[in-house]
Short mmCIF file of C-alpha atoms in Angstrom, two decimals:
data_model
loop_
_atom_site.label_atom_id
_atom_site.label_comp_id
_atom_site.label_asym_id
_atom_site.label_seq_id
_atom_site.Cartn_x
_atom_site.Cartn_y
_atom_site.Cartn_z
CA UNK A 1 -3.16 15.78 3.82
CA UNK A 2 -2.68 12.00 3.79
CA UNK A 3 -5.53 9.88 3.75
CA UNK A 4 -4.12 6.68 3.92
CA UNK A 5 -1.90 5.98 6.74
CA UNK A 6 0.27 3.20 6.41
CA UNK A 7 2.92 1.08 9.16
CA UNK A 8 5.55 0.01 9.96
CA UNK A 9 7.35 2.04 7.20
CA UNK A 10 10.33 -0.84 7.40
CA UNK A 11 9.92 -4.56 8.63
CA UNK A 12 12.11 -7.53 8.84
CA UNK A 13 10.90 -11.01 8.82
CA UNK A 14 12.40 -14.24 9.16
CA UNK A 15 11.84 -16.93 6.22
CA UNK A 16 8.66 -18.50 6.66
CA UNK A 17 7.37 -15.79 9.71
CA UNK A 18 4.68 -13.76 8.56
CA UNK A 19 4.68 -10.01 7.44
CA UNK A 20 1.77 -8.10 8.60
CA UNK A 21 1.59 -4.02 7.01
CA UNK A 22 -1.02 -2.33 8.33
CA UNK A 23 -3.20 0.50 6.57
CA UNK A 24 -5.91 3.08 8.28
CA UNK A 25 -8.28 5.27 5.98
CA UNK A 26 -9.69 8.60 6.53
CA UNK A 27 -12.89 8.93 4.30
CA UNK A 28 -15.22 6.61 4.23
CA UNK A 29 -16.61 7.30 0.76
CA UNK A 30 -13.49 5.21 -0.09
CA UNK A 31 -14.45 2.04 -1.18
CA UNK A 32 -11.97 -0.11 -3.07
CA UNK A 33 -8.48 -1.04 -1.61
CA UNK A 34 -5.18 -2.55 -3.50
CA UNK A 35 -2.49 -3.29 -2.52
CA UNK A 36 0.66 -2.73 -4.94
CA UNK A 37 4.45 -4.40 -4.47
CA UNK A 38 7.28 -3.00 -5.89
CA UNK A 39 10.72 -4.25 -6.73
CA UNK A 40 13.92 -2.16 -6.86
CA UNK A 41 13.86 -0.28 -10.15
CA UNK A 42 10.48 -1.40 -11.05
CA UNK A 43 6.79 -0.43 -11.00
CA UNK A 44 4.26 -1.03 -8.66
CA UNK A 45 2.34 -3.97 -9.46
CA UNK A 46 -0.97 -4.78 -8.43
CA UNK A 47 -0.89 -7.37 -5.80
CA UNK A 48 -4.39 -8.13 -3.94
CA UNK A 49 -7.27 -5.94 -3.58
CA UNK A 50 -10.67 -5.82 -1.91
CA UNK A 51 -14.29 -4.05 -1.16
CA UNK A 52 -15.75 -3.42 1.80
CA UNK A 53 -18.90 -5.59 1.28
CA UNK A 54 -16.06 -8.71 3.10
CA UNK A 55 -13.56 -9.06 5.60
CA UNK A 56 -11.44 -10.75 4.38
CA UNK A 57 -9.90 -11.99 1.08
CA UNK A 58 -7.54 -14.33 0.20
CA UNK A 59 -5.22 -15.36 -2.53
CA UNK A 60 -2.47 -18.18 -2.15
CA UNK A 61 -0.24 -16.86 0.64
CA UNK A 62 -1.26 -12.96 0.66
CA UNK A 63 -4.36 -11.86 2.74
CA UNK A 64 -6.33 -8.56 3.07
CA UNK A 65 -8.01 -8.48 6.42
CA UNK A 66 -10.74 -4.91 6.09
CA UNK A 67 -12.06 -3.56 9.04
CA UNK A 68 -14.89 -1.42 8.34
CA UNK A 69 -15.76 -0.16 11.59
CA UNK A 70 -11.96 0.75 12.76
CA UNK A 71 -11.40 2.09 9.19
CA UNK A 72 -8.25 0.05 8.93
CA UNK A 73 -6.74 -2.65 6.69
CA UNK A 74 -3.89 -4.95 6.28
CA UNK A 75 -1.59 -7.46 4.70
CA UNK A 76 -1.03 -10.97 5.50
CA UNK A 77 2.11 -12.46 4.36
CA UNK A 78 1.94 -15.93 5.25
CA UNK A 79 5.05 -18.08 5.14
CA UNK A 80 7.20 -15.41 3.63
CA UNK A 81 10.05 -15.64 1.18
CA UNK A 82 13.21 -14.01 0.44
CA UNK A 83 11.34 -13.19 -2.79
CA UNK A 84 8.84 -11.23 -1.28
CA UNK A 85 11.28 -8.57 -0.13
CA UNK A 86 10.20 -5.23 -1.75
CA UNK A 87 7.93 -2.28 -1.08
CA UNK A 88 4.64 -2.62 -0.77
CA UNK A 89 1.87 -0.04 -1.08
CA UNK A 90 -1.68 0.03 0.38
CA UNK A 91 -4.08 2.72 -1.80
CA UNK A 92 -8.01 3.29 -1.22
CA UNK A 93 -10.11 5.20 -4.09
CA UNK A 94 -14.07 5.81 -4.00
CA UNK A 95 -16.57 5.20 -6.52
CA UNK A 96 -16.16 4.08 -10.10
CA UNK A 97 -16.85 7.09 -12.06
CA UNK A 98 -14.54 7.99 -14.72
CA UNK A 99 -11.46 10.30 -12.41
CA UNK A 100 -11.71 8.27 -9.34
CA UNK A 101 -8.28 8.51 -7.96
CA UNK A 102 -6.36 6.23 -5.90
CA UNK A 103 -4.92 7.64 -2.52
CA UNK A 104 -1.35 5.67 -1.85
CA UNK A 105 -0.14 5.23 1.42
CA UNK A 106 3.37 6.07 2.78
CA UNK A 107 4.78 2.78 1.94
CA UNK A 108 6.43 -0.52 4.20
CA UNK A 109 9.93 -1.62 2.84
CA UNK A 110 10.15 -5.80 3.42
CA UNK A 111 13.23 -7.89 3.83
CA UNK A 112 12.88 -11.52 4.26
CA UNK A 113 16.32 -12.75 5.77
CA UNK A 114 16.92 -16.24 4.79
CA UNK B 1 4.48 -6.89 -18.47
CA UNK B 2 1.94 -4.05 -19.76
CA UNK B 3 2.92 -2.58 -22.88
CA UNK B 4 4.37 1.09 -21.24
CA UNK B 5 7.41 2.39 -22.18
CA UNK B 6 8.94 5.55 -20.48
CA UNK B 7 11.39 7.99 -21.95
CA UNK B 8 13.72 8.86 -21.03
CA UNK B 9 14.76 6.81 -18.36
CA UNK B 10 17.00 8.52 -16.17
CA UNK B 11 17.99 12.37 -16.46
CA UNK B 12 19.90 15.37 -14.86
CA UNK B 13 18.90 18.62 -15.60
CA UNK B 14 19.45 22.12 -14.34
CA UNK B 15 16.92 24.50 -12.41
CA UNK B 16 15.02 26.52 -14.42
CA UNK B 17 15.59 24.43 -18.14
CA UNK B 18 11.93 22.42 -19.23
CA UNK B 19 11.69 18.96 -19.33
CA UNK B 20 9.65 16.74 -21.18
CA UNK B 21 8.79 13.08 -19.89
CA UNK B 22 6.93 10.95 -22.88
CA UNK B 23 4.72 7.80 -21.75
CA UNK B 24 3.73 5.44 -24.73
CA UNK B 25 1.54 2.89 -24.63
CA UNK B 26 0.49 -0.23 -26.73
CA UNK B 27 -2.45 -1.30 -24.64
CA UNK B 28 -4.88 1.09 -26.50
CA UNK B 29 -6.29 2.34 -22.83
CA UNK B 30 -8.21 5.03 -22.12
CA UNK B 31 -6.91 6.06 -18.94
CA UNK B 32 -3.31 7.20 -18.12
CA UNK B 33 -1.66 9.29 -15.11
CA UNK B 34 1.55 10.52 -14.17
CA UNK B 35 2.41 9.67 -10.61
CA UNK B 36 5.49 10.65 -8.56
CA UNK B 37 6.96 9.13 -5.79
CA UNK B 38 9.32 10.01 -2.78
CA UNK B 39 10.52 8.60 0.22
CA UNK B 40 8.03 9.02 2.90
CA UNK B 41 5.18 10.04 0.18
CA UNK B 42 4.32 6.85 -1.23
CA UNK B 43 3.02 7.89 -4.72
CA UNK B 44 1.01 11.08 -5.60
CA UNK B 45 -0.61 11.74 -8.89
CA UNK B 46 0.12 14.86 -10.95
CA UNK B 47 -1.81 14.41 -13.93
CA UNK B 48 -4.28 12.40 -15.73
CA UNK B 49 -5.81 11.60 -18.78
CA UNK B 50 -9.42 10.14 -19.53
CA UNK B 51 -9.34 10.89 -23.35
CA UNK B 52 -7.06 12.09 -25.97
CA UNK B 53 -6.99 16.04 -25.11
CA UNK B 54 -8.85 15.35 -21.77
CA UNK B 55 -6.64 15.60 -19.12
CA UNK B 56 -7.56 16.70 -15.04
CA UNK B 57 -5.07 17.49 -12.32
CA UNK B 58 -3.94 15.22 -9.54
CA UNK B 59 -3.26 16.30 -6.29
CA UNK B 60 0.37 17.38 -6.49
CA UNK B 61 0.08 19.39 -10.51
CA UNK B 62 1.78 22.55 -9.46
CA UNK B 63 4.58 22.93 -11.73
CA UNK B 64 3.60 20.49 -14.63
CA UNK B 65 1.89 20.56 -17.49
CA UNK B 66 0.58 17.40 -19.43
CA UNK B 67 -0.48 16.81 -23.10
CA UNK B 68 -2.56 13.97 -24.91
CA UNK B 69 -2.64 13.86 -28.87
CA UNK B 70 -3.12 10.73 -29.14
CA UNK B 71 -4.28 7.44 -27.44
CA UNK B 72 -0.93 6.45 -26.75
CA UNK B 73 1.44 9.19 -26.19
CA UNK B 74 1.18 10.78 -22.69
CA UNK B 75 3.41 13.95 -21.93
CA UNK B 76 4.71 15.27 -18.51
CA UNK B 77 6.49 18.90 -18.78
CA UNK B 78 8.01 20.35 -16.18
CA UNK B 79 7.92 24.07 -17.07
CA UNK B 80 11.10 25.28 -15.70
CA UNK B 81 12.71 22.55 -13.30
CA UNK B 82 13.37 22.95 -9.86
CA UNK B 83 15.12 21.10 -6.93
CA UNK B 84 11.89 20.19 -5.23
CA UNK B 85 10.60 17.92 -8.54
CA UNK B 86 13.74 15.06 -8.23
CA UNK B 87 11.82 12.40 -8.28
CA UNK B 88 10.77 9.14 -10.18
CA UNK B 89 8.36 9.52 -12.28
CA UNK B 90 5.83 6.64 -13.06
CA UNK B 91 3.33 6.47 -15.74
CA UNK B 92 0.63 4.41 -15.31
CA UNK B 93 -2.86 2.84 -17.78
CA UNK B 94 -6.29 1.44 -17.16
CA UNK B 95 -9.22 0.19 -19.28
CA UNK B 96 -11.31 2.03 -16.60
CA UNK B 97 -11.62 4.70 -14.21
CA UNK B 98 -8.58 3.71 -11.02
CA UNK B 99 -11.32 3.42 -8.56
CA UNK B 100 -13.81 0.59 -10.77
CA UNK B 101 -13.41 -2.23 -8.93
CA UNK B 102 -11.58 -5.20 -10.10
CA UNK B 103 -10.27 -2.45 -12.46
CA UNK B 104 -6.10 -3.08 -12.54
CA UNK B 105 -3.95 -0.06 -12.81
CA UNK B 106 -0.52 -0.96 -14.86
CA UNK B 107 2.57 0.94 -13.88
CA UNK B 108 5.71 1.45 -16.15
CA UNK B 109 9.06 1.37 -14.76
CA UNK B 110 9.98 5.27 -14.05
CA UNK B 111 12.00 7.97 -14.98
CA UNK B 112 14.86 9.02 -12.57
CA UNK B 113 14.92 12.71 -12.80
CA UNK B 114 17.42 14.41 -11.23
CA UNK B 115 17.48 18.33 -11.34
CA UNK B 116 20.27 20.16 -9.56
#
């Protein structure tokens, strides 16, 4: 059963468009959610992340916009770069008791074309 | 880059023969997990680790075993391989539980197993 839904699965931007990946949660015990990029033959890396207690949350050109009502979440990509092609990974967890585990979503594969 | 370091890196192996992935770690952290990941899957956990010789199951465990001796070692065994457990493999640490907030997970960089 996945919890964490996650689209488009591939996307291809221009330089400087922006990439939007879109995320929608099941439970909503959840209550912390990361988002992870990946580069070919590499592990995921911890990119932005946010609680539910805002709406939004920033950091230099990558921004998490939560929805708490629709249960949904996504990623801004503003002005994007050839550099920022890789995967990228949206994951929820609940709680912070010692086992919490993070639910991963599917996945979106980014190319920036130059 | 964390301190992680996967062995081996990439294998082929036949159905039915055991296989051993080690995870070591220089960060002295409590937590570590085995994940897998597959097209179309994203990545799943198997195992994890809160403690030396603590360890809980993940969601997708069937078919592995894991051990914990000490802080820094982390084992994944696949019993007796099949066709369905090709995969990469990813080992992962934290200082705290995956869900603690502000909490970072650090991933090493896989193991390609192939098993035909």
């Amino acid at each position: 059963q996945q919890q964490v839904k996650q689209s488009p699965q591939s996307l291809i931007v221009q330089k400087g468009g922006i990439s939007i990946i879109n995320c929608a949660y099941e439970n909503t015990a959840f209550d912390y959610f990361p988002w992870y990029q990946q580069f070919p033959g590499k592990g995921p890396a911890l990119l932005i992340a946010i609680r539910p207690d805002v709406s939004e949350k920033k950091e230099g050109r990558f921004t998490i916009s939560f929805n708490k009502s629709a249960k949904q979440f996504s990623l801004h990509i503003m002005d994007s770069q050839p550099g920022d092609s890789a995967t990228y990974f949206c994951a929820a967890s609940r709680g912070e008791t010692s086992g919490s585990r993070l639910t991963f979503g599917e996945g979106t594969q980014l190319t920036v074309n130059p | 880059d964390a301190g992680i370091t996967q062995s081996p890196r990439h294998k082929v192996t036949e159905t039915g023969t055991p296989v051993t992935l080690r995870c070591h770690q220089t960060e002295n952290h409590r937590y570590m997990y085995w994940y897998r990941q597959d097209p179309g899957h994203g990545l799943r956990l198997i195992h994890y680790s809160y403690g030396v010789k603590d360890t809980d199951k993940g969601e997708v465990s069937d078919g592995y075993s894991v051990s914990r001796s000490k802080t820094e070692d982390f084992l994944l065994t696949l019993e007796s391989a099949t066709s369905s457990q090709t995969s990469v493999y990813f080992c992962a640490i934290s200082d705290l539980g995956q869900g603690s907030s502000g909490n970072t997970i650090y991933f090493g960089e896989g193991s390609w197993l192939t098993v035909v």
